[in-house]
Tab-separated table of C-alpha atoms and ligand atoms in Angstrom:
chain	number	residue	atom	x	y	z
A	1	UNK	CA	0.000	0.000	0.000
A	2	UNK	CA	1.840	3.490	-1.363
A	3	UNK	CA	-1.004	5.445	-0.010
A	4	UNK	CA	-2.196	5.923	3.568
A	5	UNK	CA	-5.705	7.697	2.520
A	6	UNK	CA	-7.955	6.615	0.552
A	7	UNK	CA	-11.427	8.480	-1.241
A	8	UNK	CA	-14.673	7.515	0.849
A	9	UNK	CA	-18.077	9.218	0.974
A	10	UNK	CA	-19.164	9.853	3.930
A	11	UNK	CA	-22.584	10.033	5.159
A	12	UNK	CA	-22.282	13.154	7.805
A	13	UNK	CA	-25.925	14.162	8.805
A	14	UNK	CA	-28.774	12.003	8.087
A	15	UNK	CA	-30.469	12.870	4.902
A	16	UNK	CA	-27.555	15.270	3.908
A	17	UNK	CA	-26.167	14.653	0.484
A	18	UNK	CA	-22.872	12.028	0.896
A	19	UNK	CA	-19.971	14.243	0.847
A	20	UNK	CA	-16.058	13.414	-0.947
A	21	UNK	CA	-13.457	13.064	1.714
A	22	UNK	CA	-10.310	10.990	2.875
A	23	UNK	CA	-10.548	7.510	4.936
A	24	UNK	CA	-7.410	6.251	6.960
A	25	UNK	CA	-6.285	3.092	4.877
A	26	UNK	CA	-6.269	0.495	7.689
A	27	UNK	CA	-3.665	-2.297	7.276
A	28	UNK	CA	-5.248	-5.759	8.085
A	29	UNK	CA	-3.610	-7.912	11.234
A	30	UNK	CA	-4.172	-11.176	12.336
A	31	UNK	CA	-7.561	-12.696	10.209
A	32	UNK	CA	-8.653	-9.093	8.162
A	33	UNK	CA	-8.135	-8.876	4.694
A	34	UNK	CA	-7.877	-5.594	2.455
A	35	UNK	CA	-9.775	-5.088	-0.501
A	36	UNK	CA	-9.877	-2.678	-3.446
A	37	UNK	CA	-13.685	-2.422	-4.083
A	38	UNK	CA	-14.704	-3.135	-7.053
A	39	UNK	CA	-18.011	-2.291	-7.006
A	40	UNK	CA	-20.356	-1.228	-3.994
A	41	UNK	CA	-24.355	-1.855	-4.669
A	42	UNK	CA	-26.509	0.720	-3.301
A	43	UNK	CA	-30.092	-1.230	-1.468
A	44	UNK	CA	-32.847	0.381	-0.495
A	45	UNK	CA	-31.704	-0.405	2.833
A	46	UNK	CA	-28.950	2.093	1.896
A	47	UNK	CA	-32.155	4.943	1.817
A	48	UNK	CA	-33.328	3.659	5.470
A	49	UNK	CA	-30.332	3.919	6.911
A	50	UNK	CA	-29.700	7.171	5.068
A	51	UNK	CA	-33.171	8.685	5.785
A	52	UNK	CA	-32.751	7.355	9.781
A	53	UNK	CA	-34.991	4.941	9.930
A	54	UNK	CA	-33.131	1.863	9.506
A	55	UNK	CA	-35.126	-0.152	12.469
A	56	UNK	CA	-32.783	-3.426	13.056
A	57	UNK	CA	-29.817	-3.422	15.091
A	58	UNK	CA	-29.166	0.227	16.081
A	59	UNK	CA	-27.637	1.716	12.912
A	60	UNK	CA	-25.379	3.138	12.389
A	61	UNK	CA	-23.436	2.861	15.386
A	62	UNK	CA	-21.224	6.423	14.847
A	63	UNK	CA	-21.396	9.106	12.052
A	64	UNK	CA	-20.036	10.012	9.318
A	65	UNK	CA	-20.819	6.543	8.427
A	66	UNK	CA	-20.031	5.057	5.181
A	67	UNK	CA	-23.046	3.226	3.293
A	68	UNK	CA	-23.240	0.103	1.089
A	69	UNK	CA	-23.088	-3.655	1.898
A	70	UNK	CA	-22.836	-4.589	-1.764
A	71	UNK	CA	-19.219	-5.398	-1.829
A	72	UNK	CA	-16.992	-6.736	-3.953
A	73	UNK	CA	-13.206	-6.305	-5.399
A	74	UNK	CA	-9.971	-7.842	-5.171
A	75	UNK	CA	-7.821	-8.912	-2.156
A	76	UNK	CA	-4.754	-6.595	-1.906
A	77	UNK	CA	-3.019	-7.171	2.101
A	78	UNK	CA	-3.958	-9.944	4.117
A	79	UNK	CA	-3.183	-10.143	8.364
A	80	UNK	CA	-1.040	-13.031	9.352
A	81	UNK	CA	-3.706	-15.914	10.221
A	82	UNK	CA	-5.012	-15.595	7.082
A	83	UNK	CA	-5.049	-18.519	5.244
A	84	UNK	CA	-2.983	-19.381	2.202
A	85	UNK	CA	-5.617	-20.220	0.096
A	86	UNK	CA	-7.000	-16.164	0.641
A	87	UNK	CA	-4.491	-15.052	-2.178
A	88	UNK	CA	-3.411	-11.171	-3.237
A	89	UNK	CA	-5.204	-10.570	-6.354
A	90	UNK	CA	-8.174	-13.187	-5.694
A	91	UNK	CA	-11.790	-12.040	-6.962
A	92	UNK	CA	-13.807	-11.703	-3.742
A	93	UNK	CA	-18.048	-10.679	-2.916
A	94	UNK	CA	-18.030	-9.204	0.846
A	95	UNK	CA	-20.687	-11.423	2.524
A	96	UNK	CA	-22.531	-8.640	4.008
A	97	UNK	CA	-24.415	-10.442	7.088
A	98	UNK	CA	-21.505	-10.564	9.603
A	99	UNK	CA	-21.915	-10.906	13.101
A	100	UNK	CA	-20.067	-10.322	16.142
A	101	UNK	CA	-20.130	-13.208	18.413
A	102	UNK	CA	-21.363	-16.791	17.554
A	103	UNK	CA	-24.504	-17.613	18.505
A	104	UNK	CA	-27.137	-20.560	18.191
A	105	UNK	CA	-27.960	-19.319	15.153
A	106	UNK	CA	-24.579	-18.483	13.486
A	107	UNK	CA	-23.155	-21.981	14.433
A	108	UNK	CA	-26.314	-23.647	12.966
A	109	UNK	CA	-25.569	-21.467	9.723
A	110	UNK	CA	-28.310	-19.258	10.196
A	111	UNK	CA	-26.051	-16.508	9.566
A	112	UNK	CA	-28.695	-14.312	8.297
A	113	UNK	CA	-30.684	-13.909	11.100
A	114	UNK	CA	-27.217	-13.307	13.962
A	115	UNK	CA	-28.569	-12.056	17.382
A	116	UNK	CA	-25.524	-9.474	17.377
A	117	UNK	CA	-25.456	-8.160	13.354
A	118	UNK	CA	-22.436	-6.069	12.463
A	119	UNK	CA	-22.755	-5.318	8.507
A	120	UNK	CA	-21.091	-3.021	6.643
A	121	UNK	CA	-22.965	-0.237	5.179
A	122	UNK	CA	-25.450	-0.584	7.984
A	123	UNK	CA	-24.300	-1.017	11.333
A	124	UNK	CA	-20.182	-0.410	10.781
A	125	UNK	CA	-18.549	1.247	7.781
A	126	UNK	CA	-19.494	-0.381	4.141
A	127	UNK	CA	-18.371	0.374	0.972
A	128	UNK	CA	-18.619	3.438	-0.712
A	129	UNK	CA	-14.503	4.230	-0.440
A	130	UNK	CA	-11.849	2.899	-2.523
A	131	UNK	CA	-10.219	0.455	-0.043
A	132	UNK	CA	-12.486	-1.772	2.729
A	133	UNK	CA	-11.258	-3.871	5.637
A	134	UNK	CA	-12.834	-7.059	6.012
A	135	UNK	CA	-13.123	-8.001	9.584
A	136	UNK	CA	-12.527	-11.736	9.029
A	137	UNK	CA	-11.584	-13.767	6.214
A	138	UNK	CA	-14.382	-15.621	6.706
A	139	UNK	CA	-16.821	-13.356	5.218
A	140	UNK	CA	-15.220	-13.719	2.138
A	141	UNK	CA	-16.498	-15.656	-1.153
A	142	UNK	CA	-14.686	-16.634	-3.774
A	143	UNK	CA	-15.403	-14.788	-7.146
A	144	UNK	CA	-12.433	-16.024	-8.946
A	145	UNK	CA	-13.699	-16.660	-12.304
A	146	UNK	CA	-16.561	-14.163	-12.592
A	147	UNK	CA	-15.819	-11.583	-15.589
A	148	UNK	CA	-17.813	-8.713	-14.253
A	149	UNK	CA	-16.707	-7.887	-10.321
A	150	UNK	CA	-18.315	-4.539	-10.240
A	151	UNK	CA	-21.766	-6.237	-11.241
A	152	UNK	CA	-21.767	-9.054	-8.605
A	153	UNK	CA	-21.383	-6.772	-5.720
A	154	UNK	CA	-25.582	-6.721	-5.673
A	155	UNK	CA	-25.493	-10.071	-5.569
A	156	UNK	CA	-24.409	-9.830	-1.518
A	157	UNK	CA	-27.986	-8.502	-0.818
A	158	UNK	CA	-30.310	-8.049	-3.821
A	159	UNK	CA	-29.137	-11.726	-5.242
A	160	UNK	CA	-28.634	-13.061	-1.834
A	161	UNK	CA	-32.358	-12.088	-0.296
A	162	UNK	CA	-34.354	-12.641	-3.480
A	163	UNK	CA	-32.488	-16.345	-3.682
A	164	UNK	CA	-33.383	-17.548	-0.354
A	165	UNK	CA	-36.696	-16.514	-0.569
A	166	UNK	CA	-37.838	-18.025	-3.851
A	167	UNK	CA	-35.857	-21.454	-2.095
A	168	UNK	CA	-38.417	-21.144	0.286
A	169	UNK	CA	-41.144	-21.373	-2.059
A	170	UNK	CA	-39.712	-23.596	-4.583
A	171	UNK	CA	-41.004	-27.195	-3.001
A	172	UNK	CA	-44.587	-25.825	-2.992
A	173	UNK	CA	-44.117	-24.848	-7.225
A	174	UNK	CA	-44.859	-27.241	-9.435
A	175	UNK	CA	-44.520	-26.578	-13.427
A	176	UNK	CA	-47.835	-24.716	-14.481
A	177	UNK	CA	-48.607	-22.822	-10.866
A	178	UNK	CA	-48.853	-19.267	-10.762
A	179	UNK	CA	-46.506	-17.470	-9.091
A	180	UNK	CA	-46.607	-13.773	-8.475
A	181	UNK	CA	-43.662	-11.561	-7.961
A	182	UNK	CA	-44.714	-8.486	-5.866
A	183	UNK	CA	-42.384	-5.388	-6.654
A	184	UNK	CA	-39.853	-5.742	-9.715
A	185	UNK	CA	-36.935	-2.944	-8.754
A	186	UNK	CA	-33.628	-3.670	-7.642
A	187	UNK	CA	-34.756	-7.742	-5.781
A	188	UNK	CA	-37.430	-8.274	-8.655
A	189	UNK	CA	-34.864	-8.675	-11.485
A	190	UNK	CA	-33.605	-11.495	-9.922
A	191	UNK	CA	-35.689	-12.990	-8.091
A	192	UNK	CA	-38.076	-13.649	-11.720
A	193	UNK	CA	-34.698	-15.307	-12.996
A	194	UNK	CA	-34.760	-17.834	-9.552
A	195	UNK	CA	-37.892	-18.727	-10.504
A	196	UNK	CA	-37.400	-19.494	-13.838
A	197	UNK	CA	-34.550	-21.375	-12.586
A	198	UNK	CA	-36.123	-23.655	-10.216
A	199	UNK	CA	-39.729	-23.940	-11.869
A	200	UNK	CA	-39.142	-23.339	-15.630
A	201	UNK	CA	-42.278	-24.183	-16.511
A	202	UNK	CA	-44.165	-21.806	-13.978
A	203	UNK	CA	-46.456	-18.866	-15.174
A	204	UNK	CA	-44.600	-15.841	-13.507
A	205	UNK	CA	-47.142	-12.346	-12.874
A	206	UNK	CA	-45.165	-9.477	-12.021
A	207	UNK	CA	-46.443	-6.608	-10.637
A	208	UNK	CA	-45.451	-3.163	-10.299
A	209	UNK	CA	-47.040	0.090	-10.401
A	210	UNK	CA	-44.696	1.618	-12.539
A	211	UNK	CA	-44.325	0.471	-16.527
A	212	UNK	CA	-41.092	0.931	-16.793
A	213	UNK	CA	-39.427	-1.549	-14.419
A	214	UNK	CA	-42.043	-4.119	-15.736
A	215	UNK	CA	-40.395	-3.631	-19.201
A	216	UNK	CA	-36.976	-3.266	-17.319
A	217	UNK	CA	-37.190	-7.376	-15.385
A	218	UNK	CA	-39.183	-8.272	-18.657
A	219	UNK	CA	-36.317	-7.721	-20.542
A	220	UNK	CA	-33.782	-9.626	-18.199
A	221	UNK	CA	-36.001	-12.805	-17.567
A	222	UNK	CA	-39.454	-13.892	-19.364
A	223	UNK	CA	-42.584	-12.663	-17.721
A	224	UNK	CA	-45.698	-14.324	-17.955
A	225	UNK	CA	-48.308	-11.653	-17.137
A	226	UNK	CA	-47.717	-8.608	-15.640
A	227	UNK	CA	-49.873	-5.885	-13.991
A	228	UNK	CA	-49.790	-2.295	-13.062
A	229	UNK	CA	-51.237	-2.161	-9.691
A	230	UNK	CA	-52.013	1.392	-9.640
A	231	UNK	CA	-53.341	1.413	-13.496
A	232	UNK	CA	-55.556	-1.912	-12.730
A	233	UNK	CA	-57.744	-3.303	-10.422
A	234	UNK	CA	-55.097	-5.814	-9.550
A	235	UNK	CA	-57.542	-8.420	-7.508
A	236	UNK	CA	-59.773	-8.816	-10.391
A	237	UNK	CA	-56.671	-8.922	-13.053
A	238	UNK	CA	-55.276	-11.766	-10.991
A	239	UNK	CA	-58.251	-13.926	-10.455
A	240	UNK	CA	-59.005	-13.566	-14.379
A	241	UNK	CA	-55.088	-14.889	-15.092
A	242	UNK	CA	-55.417	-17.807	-12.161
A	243	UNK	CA	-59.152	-18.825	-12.264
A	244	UNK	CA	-60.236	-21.083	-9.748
A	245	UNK	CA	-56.540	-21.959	-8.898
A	246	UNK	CA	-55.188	-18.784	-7.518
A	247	UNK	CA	-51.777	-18.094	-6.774
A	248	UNK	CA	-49.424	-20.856	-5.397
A	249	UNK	CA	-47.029	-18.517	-4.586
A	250	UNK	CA	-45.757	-15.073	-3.911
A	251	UNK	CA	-42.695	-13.624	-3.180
A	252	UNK	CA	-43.371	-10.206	-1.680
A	253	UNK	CA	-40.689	-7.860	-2.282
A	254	UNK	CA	-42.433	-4.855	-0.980
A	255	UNK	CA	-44.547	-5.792	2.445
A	256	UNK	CA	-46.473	-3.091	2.351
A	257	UNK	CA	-50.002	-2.419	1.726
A	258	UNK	CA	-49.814	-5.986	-0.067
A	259	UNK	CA	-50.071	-8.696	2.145
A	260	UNK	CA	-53.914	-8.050	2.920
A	261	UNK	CA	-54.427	-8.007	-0.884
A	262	UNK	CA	-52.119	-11.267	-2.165
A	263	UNK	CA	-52.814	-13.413	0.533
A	264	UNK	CA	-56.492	-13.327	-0.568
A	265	UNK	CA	-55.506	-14.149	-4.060
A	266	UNK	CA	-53.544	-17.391	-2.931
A	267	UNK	CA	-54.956	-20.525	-4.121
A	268	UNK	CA	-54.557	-24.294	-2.133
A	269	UNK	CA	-51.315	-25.397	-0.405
A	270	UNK	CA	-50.187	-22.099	-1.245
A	271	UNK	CA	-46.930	-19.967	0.288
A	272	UNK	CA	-46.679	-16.456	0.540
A	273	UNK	CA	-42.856	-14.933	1.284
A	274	UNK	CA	-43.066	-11.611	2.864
A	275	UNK	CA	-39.173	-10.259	1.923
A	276	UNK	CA	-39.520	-6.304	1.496
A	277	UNK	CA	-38.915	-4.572	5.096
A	278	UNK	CA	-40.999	-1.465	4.241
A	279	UNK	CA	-43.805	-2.647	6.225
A	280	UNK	CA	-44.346	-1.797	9.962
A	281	UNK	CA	-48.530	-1.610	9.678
A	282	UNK	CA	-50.513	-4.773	10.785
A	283	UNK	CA	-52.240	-6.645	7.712
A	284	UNK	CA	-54.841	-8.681	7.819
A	285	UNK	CA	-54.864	-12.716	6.987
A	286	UNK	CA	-58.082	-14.329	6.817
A	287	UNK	CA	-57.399	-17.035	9.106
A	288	UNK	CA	-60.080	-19.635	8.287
A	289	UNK	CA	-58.797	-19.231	4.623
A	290	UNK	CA	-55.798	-20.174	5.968
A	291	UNK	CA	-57.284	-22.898	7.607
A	292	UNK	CA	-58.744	-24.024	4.646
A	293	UNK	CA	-56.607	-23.450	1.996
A	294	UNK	CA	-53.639	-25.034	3.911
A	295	UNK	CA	-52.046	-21.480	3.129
A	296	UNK	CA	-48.221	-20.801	4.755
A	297	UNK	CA	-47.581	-17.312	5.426
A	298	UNK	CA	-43.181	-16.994	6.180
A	299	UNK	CA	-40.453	-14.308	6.212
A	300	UNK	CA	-37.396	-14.533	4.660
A	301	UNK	CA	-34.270	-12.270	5.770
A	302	UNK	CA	-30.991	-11.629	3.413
A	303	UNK	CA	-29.251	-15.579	3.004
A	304	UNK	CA	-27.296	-17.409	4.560
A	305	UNK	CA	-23.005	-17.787	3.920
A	306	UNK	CA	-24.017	-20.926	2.846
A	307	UNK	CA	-26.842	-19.682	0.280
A	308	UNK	CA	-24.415	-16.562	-0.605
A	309	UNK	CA	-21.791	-19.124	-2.210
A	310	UNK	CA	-24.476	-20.874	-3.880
A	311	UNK	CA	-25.655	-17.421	-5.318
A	312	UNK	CA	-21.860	-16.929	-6.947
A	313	UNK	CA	-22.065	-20.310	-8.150
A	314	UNK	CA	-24.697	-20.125	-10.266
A	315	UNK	CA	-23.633	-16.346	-11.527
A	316	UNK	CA	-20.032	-18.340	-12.195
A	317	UNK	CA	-21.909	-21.246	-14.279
A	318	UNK	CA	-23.656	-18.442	-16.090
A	319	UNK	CA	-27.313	-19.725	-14.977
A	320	UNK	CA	-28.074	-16.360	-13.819
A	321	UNK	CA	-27.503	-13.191	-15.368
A	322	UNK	CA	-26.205	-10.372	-12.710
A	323	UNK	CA	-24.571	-8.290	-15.083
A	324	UNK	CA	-28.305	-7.107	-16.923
A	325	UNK	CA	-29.823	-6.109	-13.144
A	326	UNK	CA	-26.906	-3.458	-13.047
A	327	UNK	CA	-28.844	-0.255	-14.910
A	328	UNK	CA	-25.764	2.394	-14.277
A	329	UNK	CA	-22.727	2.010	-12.724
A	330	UNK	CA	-21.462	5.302	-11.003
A	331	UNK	CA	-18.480	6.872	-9.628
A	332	UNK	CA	-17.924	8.010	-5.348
A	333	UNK	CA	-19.377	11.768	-5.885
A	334	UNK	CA	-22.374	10.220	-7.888
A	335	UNK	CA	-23.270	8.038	-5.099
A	336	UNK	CA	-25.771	10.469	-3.759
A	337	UNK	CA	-27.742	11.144	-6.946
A	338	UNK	CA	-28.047	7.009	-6.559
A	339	UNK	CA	-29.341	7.799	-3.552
A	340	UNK	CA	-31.655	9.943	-4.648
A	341	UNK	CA	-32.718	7.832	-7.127
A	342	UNK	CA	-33.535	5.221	-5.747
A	343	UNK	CA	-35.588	7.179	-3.104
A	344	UNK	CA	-37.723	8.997	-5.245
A	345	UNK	CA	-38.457	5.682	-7.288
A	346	UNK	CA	-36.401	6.926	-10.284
A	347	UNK	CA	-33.811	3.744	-10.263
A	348	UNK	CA	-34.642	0.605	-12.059
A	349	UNK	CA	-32.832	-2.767	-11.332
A	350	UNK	CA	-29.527	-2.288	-9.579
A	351	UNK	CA	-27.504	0.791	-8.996
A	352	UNK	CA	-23.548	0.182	-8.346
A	353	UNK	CA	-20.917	2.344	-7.199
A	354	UNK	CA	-17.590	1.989	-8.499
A	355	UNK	CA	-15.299	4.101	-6.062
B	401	LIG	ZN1	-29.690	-4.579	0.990
């Protein structure tokens, strides 16, 4: 390392546009590894935090914070107990989820759901600077082999939530159900491609209410039907596409103002995913329905490590496409306007900073 600073934007006020300024560049000891990001996703989680309403774990613990737990880029230093199979140069993803102490989850591999969270971007610095010290090599995924670093950094939240989820669902699809996808930004892009992945043969409805991220995931991954929810009386559009059989499944990416509408639409064994964490109202579930219906209502938080190398995987193998989700790629002092973007419901797919 020549340099001892490094470009970062910092987040100094809440709500304040990100502002251009110099990081220490921390050398790694004992398991930390240093990176050169190569890309850092920006998540609507990124807005929550941003706007100060980020509800889970505290965040951020001190400001200026840094924002983003999209990572990935290229190991550069390594700490002495790292092992020799972490190499300088290697293609890495950041997996985002980290945690501070094990716990009865973590050592079960429920990584995702830690009782003491640390992630970057969120609770701790993430990765909106050139340089980012990984806490443990652990966290790290191989990416060696992947063309496109910048465009797989998503993949740690955005790939990583919306695959999990549609795992969830994918015993109670079989080929011909109706599926519905709830919410086609930034998770809905891939999430559709899961599906198609898992159930090939499954009619996918997406649903948005704005056209043009319907045309944006219709152009990365087949969809079936789609509807405008605020053009359309989306209860009676559904129930003319699934007829007496309703919806099998649906993987909500928004969790608001939904569930009380979809889970009326679901048909028989049915599953309904509740992903998006904009939703803080109670909704209603008919519960003799599902009684009835043998309906199964579930969350489903971020992934797993285990789920988050499976993710890379199939990106590696080409079976998914994470470059197409990526709709701009921007530099540190645009990171703001991606903010903005994305809070005003401007951005479509995946926005990715490359510092
Ligand atoms: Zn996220």
């Amino acid at each position: 390392m020549e340099s001892e600073f490094h470009n970062a934007a910092y987040m100094k006020q809440f709500k304040a546009p990100l502002e251009l300024d110099k990081a220490k560049t921390q050398h790694p000891v004992r398991d930390q590894v240093l990176i050169r990001v190569a890309g850092a996703g920006i998540c609507h989680s990124d807005v929550h935090v941003w706007e100060g309403v980020w509800q889970r774990g505290g965040a951020p613990e001190k400001l200026p914070h840094i924002l983003s737990h999209e990572i990935s880029g290229t190991v550069v230093e390594k700490g002495e107990d790292v092992p020799e199979t972490i190499k300088i140069g290697s293609k890495v993803l950041v997996y985002a989820w980290q945690w501070k102490f094990d716990d009865h989850y973590t050592v079960r591999g429920l990584t995702n759901v830690a009782n003491t969270p640390s992630v970057p971007g969120i609770n701790i610095d993430g990765g909106f600077q050139e340089y980012f010290l990984v806490s443990h090599y652990k966290y790290l995924i191989d990416a060696n082999g992947i063309d496109d670093l910048p465009a797989i950094a998503p993949l740690s939240c955005g790939g990583l939530t919306t695959y999990r989820a549609v795992k969830k669902a994918a015993s109670y699809i079989e080929p011909d159900d109706f599926v519905a996808v709830v919410g086609l930004g930034g998770l809905g892009s891939y999430a559709v491609q899961y599906i198609r992945l898992i159930a090939p043969f499954a009619n996918i409805i997406g649903i948005d209410t704005r056209d043009e991220s319907i045309e944006f995931v219709s152009k990365i991954s087949r969809i079936d039907h789609s509807v405008n929810a605020k053009k359309t009386d989306v209860s009676s559009e559904i129930k003319k596409i699934t007829g007496r059989r309703g919806l099998k499944a649906v993987i909500d990416l928004v969790g608001k103002g939904t569930l009380t509408t979809y889970s009326d639409l679901m048909g028989k064994e049915s599953i309904y995913v509740i992903v998006g964490l904009m939703g803080t109202d109670r909704e209603q579930i008919t519960s003799l329905n599902t009684v009835l219906f043998e309906k199964t209502v579930t969350g489903s938080y971020v992934g797993t490590i285990g789920e988050q190398m499976e993710v890379i995987n199939l990106a590696r193998k080409g079976l998914i496409d994470y470059r197409s989700p990526v709709s701009r790629r921007l530099n540190l002092s645009e990171a703001s306007e991606g903010i903005l973007n994305l809070e005003n419901q401007k951005a479509l797919g995946r926005q990715v900073v490359i510092p």
